[in-house]
């Protein structure tokens, strides 16, 4: 694994990045953008419950459609977005993407008002006859509220724009922060991301409820009050980033038009020949796959723990986020003293041990919370050094492509375990699945260790 240059005592910890005014602007923009991202799905659920869910009807079907619309762009456009980010101004992409998402969200209430109670017919001829008869009897079509279709389209567009923002943000960090401070910068970003993740789901519903009450007091629709929280956060992020100064090389801007397939191929070839970056990306994929599976398995774990109910699985996930935040803070403060190779290996071993401990925690809430916290802590020891290595190793003209491919791979890594973990748990049991994830983690760590050592002996072709 790439070894970041040693830093002096004065350059260790968060002090250098917190005294960097340009980084603070980027971080502030990230804070508001992340808050909006976390509360967005809570807002969609509130709008569905308020407009489309019938009394006594389960909301899961409506929410599943929203989640699919939110996930598809991440899989389809992650790599493509990175190609254009390399050719465009990173600052421009971040500003426009936030303002565009804010504008999209703010148009939802008037559109719902315009199409109130209107429906559109969806033909059923494409469904199998047996399934159509069981689900819809002899209907030739089923009718969907146009307002709900608008929510699906808005969610799809918002998620698509996010695919451009994510690689632009990652590619901007190395332009603002010195190489020796990248570890601290990524630690701070990870801490913020996990903090907003926990707070977003924890306070999202109460915050939107408060916004709805205030809107009622000032005589505006409750929808607009809730939407202002999310759309306003995106807009504030865009305005903050307008003041960001980024020194980008003009040669990479306004150049020849991108050739998407060729540029994506260039990114894949770069990963093929740079073992250090490819190794870091593989470890991130394994890490995100484990956490995606855990988000499903936590429901079953909460069901088995005597003190919890299945619907309280959020407590288990929340303490995992706390563990990541603690680990990120520690890595940012002390990580420069430890080679990333060792951090990654220790983190992989710790994740494996935490999963084994979790497999034994079905009878104890305390043990379940401790094992999940440790899992989050050791995950930070893997994720942050690997993300830092990709930023430090990748040249500036390739960062958009590489981060686009990373975004795409991570989203696939997040999606597949969501579909497979529940099936595997039903067939083989929770303990077997957790032990299997522990084996994957330790094998990934050992393979990474071997590949990293071999890359020292045999340099990358791209480095020659």
JSON list of N, CA and C in Angstrom, two decimals, residues 293-294 296-305 316 355 358-363 421-422 424-437:
[
{"chain": "A", "resi": 293, "resn": "UNK", "atom": "N", "xyz": [-24.48, -5.69, 4.30]},
{"chain": "A", "resi": 293, "resn": "UNK", "atom": "CA", "xyz": [-25.07, -6.93, 4.83]},
{"chain": "A", "resi": 293, "resn": "UNK", "atom": "C", "xyz": [-25.50, -6.72, 6.28]},
{"chain": "A", "resi": 294, "resn": "UNK", "atom": "N", "xyz": [-24.68, -5.99, 7.05]},
{"chain": "A", "resi": 294, "resn": "UNK", "atom": "CA", "xyz": [-25.01, -5.76, 8.46]},
{"chain": "A", "resi": 294, "resn": "UNK", "atom": "C", "xyz": [-26.31, -4.98, 8.61]},
{"chain": "A", "resi": 296, "resn": "UNK", "atom": "N", "xyz": [-28.92, -5.29, 6.98]},
{"chain": "A", "resi": 296, "resn": "UNK", "atom": "CA", "xyz": [-30.03, -6.25, 6.90]},
{"chain": "A", "resi": 296, "resn": "UNK", "atom": "C", "xyz": [-30.00, -7.20, 8.09]},
{"chain": "A", "resi": 297, "resn": "UNK", "atom": "N", "xyz": [-28.82, -7.68, 8.43]},
{"chain": "A", "resi": 297, "resn": "UNK", "atom": "CA", "xyz": [-28.69, -8.66, 9.52]},
{"chain": "A", "resi": 297, "resn": "UNK", "atom": "C", "xyz": [-29.02, -8.04, 10.88]},
{"chain": "A", "resi": 298, "resn": "UNK", "atom": "N", "xyz": [-28.89, -6.70, 11.00]},
{"chain": "A", "resi": 298, "resn": "UNK", "atom": "CA", "xyz": [-29.18, -6.04, 12.27]},
{"chain": "A", "resi": 298, "resn": "UNK", "atom": "C", "xyz": [-30.65, -6.20, 12.65]},
{"chain": "A", "resi": 299, "resn": "UNK", "atom": "N", "xyz": [-31.52, -6.32, 11.65]},
{"chain": "A", "resi": 299, "resn": "UNK", "atom": "CA", "xyz": [-32.94, -6.52, 11.94]},
{"chain": "A", "resi": 299, "resn": "UNK", "atom": "C", "xyz": [-33.14, -7.85, 12.65]},
{"chain": "A", "resi": 300, "resn": "UNK", "atom": "N", "xyz": [-32.49, -8.90, 12.13]},
{"chain": "A", "resi": 300, "resn": "UNK", "atom": "CA", "xyz": [-32.60, -10.22, 12.75]},
{"chain": "A", "resi": 300, "resn": "UNK", "atom": "C", "xyz": [-31.93, -10.25, 14.11]},
{"chain": "A", "resi": 301, "resn": "UNK", "atom": "N", "xyz": [-30.77, -9.57, 14.23]},
{"chain": "A", "resi": 301, "resn": "UNK", "atom": "CA", "xyz": [-30.07, -9.54, 15.52]},
{"chain": "A", "resi": 301, "resn": "UNK", "atom": "C", "xyz": [-30.93, -8.85, 16.58]},
{"chain": "A", "resi": 302, "resn": "UNK", "atom": "N", "xyz": [-31.57, -7.73, 16.20]},
{"chain": "A", "resi": 302, "resn": "UNK", "atom": "CA", "xyz": [-32.45, -7.03, 17.14]},
{"chain": "A", "resi": 302, "resn": "UNK", "atom": "C", "xyz": [-33.63, -7.91, 17.55]},
{"chain": "A", "resi": 303, "resn": "UNK", "atom": "N", "xyz": [-34.10, -8.74, 16.62]},
{"chain": "A", "resi": 303, "resn": "UNK", "atom": "CA", "xyz": [-35.21, -9.63, 16.92]},
{"chain": "A", "resi": 303, "resn": "UNK", "atom": "C", "xyz": [-34.80, -10.71, 17.93]},
{"chain": "A", "resi": 304, "resn": "UNK", "atom": "N", "xyz": [-33.54, -11.14, 17.87]},
{"chain": "A", "resi": 304, "resn": "UNK", "atom": "CA", "xyz": [-33.07, -12.22, 18.74]},
{"chain": "A", "resi": 304, "resn": "UNK", "atom": "C", "xyz": [-32.63, -11.71, 20.11]},
{"chain": "A", "resi": 305, "resn": "UNK", "atom": "N", "xyz": [-32.16, -10.46, 20.18]},
{"chain": "A", "resi": 305, "resn": "UNK", "atom": "CA", "xyz": [-31.72, -9.90, 21.46]},
{"chain": "A", "resi": 305, "resn": "UNK", "atom": "C", "xyz": [-32.95, -9.68, 22.35]},
{"chain": "A", "resi": 316, "resn": "UNK", "atom": "N", "xyz": [-28.72, -0.62, 16.98]},
{"chain": "A", "resi": 316, "resn": "UNK", "atom": "CA", "xyz": [-27.51, -1.38, 16.69]},
{"chain": "A", "resi": 316, "resn": "UNK", "atom": "C", "xyz": [-26.68, -0.67, 15.62]},
{"chain": "A", "resi": 355, "resn": "UNK", "atom": "N", "xyz": [-17.01, -9.35, 14.23]},
{"chain": "A", "resi": 355, "resn": "UNK", "atom": "CA", "xyz": [-18.10, -10.15, 13.66]},
{"chain": "A", "resi": 355, "resn": "UNK", "atom": "C", "xyz": [-18.25, -11.47, 14.40]},
{"chain": "A", "resi": 358, "resn": "UNK", "atom": "N", "xyz": [-19.98, -10.65, 17.53]},
{"chain": "A", "resi": 358, "resn": "UNK", "atom": "CA", "xyz": [-21.38, -10.36, 17.25]},
{"chain": "A", "resi": 358, "resn": "UNK", "atom": "C", "xyz": [-22.18, -11.65, 17.07]},
{"chain": "A", "resi": 359, "resn": "UNK", "atom": "N", "xyz": [-21.56, -12.68, 16.48]},
{"chain": "A", "resi": 359, "resn": "UNK", "atom": "CA", "xyz": [-22.26, -13.94, 16.28]},
{"chain": "A", "resi": 359, "resn": "UNK", "atom": "C", "xyz": [-22.61, -14.63, 17.60]},
{"chain": "A", "resi": 360, "resn": "UNK", "atom": "N", "xyz": [-21.92, -14.22, 18.68]},
{"chain": "A", "resi": 360, "resn": "UNK", "atom": "CA", "xyz": [-22.16, -14.79, 20.01]},
{"chain": "A", "resi": 360, "resn": "UNK", "atom": "C", "xyz": [-23.05, -13.92, 20.87]},
{"chain": "A", "resi": 361, "resn": "UNK", "atom": "N", "xyz": [-23.57, -12.80, 20.30]},
{"chain": "A", "resi": 361, "resn": "UNK", "atom": "CA", "xyz": [-24.25, -11.78, 21.11]},
{"chain": "A", "resi": 361, "resn": "UNK", "atom": "C", "xyz": [-25.76, -11.86, 21.05]},
{"chain": "A", "resi": 362, "resn": "UNK", "atom": "N", "xyz": [-26.31, -12.91, 20.47]},
{"chain": "A", "resi": 362, "resn": "UNK", "atom": "CA", "xyz": [-27.76, -12.95, 20.29]},
{"chain": "A", "resi": 362, "resn": "UNK", "atom": "C", "xyz": [-28.53, -12.99, 21.60]},
{"chain": "A", "resi": 363, "resn": "UNK", "atom": "N", "xyz": [-27.87, -13.32, 22.69]},
{"chain": "A", "resi": 363, "resn": "UNK", "atom": "CA", "xyz": [-28.56, -13.37, 23.98]},
{"chain": "A", "resi": 363, "resn": "UNK", "atom": "C", "xyz": [-28.25, -12.20, 24.88]},
{"chain": "A", "resi": 421, "resn": "UNK", "atom": "N", "xyz": [-28.14, -10.88, 1.73]},
{"chain": "A", "resi": 421, "resn": "UNK", "atom": "CA", "xyz": [-27.91, -11.15, 3.15]},
{"chain": "A", "resi": 421, "resn": "UNK", "atom": "C", "xyz": [-29.13, -11.78, 3.81]},
{"chain": "A", "resi": 422, "resn": "UNK", "atom": "N", "xyz": [-30.31, -11.22, 3.51]},
{"chain": "A", "resi": 422, "resn": "UNK", "atom": "CA", "xyz": [-31.53, -11.77, 4.11]},
{"chain": "A", "resi": 422, "resn": "UNK", "atom": "C", "xyz": [-31.80, -13.19, 3.69]},
{"chain": "A", "resi": 424, "resn": "UNK", "atom": "N", "xyz": [-29.51, -15.39, 2.67]},
{"chain": "A", "resi": 424, "resn": "UNK", "atom": "CA", "xyz": [-28.50, -16.24, 3.29]},
{"chain": "A", "resi": 424, "resn": "UNK", "atom": "C", "xyz": [-28.80, -16.49, 4.76]},
{"chain": "A", "resi": 425, "resn": "UNK", "atom": "N", "xyz": [-29.27, -15.45, 5.46]},
{"chain": "A", "resi": 425, "resn": "UNK", "atom": "CA", "xyz": [-29.59, -15.60, 6.88]},
{"chain": "A", "resi": 425, "resn": "UNK", "atom": "C", "xyz": [-30.76, -16.57, 7.08]},
{"chain": "A", "resi": 426, "resn": "UNK", "atom": "N", "xyz": [-31.76, -16.47, 6.20]},
{"chain": "A", "resi": 426, "resn": "UNK", "atom": "CA", "xyz": [-32.91, -17.37, 6.31]},
{"chain": "A", "resi": 426, "resn": "UNK", "atom": "C", "xyz": [-32.50, -18.83, 6.08]},
{"chain": "A", "resi": 427, "resn": "UNK", "atom": "N", "xyz": [-31.57, -19.04, 5.16]},
{"chain": "A", "resi": 427, "resn": "UNK", "atom": "CA", "xyz": [-31.19, -20.42, 4.82]},
{"chain": "A", "resi": 427, "resn": "UNK", "atom": "C", "xyz": [-30.15, -21.00, 5.77]},
{"chain": "A", "resi": 428, "resn": "UNK", "atom": "N", "xyz": [-29.16, -20.19, 6.15]},
{"chain": "A", "resi": 428, "resn": "UNK", "atom": "CA", "xyz": [-28.02, -20.71, 6.92]},
{"chain": "A", "resi": 428, "resn": "UNK", "atom": "C", "xyz": [-27.99, -20.24, 8.37]},
{"chain": "A", "resi": 429, "resn": "UNK", "atom": "N", "xyz": [-28.76, -19.22, 8.73]},
{"chain": "A", "resi": 429, "resn": "UNK", "atom": "CA", "xyz": [-28.76, -18.72, 10.09]},
{"chain": "A", "resi": 429, "resn": "UNK", "atom": "C", "xyz": [-27.86, -17.52, 10.27]},
{"chain": "A", "resi": 430, "resn": "UNK", "atom": "N", "xyz": [-28.17, -16.68, 11.26]},
{"chain": "A", "resi": 430, "resn": "UNK", "atom": "CA", "xyz": [-27.44, -15.45, 11.49]},
{"chain": "A", "resi": 430, "resn": "UNK", "atom": "C", "xyz": [-25.98, -15.72, 11.83]},
{"chain": "A", "resi": 431, "resn": "UNK", "atom": "N", "xyz": [-25.72, -16.67, 12.71]},
{"chain": "A", "resi": 431, "resn": "UNK", "atom": "CA", "xyz": [-24.35, -16.92, 13.16]},
{"chain": "A", "resi": 431, "resn": "UNK", "atom": "C", "xyz": [-23.47, -17.36, 11.99]},
{"chain": "A", "resi": 432, "resn": "UNK", "atom": "N", "xyz": [-23.98, -18.22, 11.15]},
{"chain": "A", "resi": 432, "resn": "UNK", "atom": "CA", "xyz": [-23.18, -18.70, 10.01]},
{"chain": "A", "resi": 432, "resn": "UNK", "atom": "C", "xyz": [-22.84, -17.56, 9.05]},
{"chain": "A", "resi": 433, "resn": "UNK", "atom": "N", "xyz": [-23.79, -16.68, 8.81]},
{"chain": "A", "resi": 433, "resn": "UNK", "atom": "CA", "xyz": [-23.54, -15.56, 7.90]},
{"chain": "A", "resi": 433, "resn": "UNK", "atom": "C", "xyz": [-22.50, -14.61, 8.49]},
{"chain": "A", "resi": 434, "resn": "UNK", "atom": "N", "xyz": [-22.61, -14.31, 9.78]},
{"chain": "A", "resi": 434, "resn": "UNK", "atom": "CA", "xyz": [-21.65, -13.42, 10.43]},
{"chain": "A", "resi": 434, "resn": "UNK", "atom": "C", "xyz": [-20.25, -14.03, 10.42]},
{"chain": "A", "resi": 435, "resn": "UNK", "atom": "N", "xyz": [-20.15, -15.32, 10.66]},
{"chain": "A", "resi": 435, "resn": "UNK", "atom": "CA", "xyz": [-18.84, -15.97, 10.62]},
{"chain": "A", "resi": 435, "resn": "UNK", "atom": "C", "xyz": [-18.27, -15.97, 9.21]},
{"chain": "A", "resi": 436, "resn": "UNK", "atom": "N", "xyz": [-19.13, -16.11, 8.22]},
{"chain": "A", "resi": 436, "resn": "UNK", "atom": "CA", "xyz": [-18.66, -16.04, 6.82]},
{"chain": "A", "resi": 436, "resn": "UNK", "atom": "C", "xyz": [-18.12, -14.66, 6.51]},
{"chain": "A", "resi": 437, "resn": "UNK", "atom": "N", "xyz": [-18.80, -13.62, 6.97]},
{"chain": "A", "resi": 437, "resn": "UNK", "atom": "CA", "xyz": [-18.30, -12.25, 6.77]},
{"chain": "A", "resi": 437, "resn": "UNK", "atom": "C", "xyz": [-16.97, -12.05, 7.48]}
]
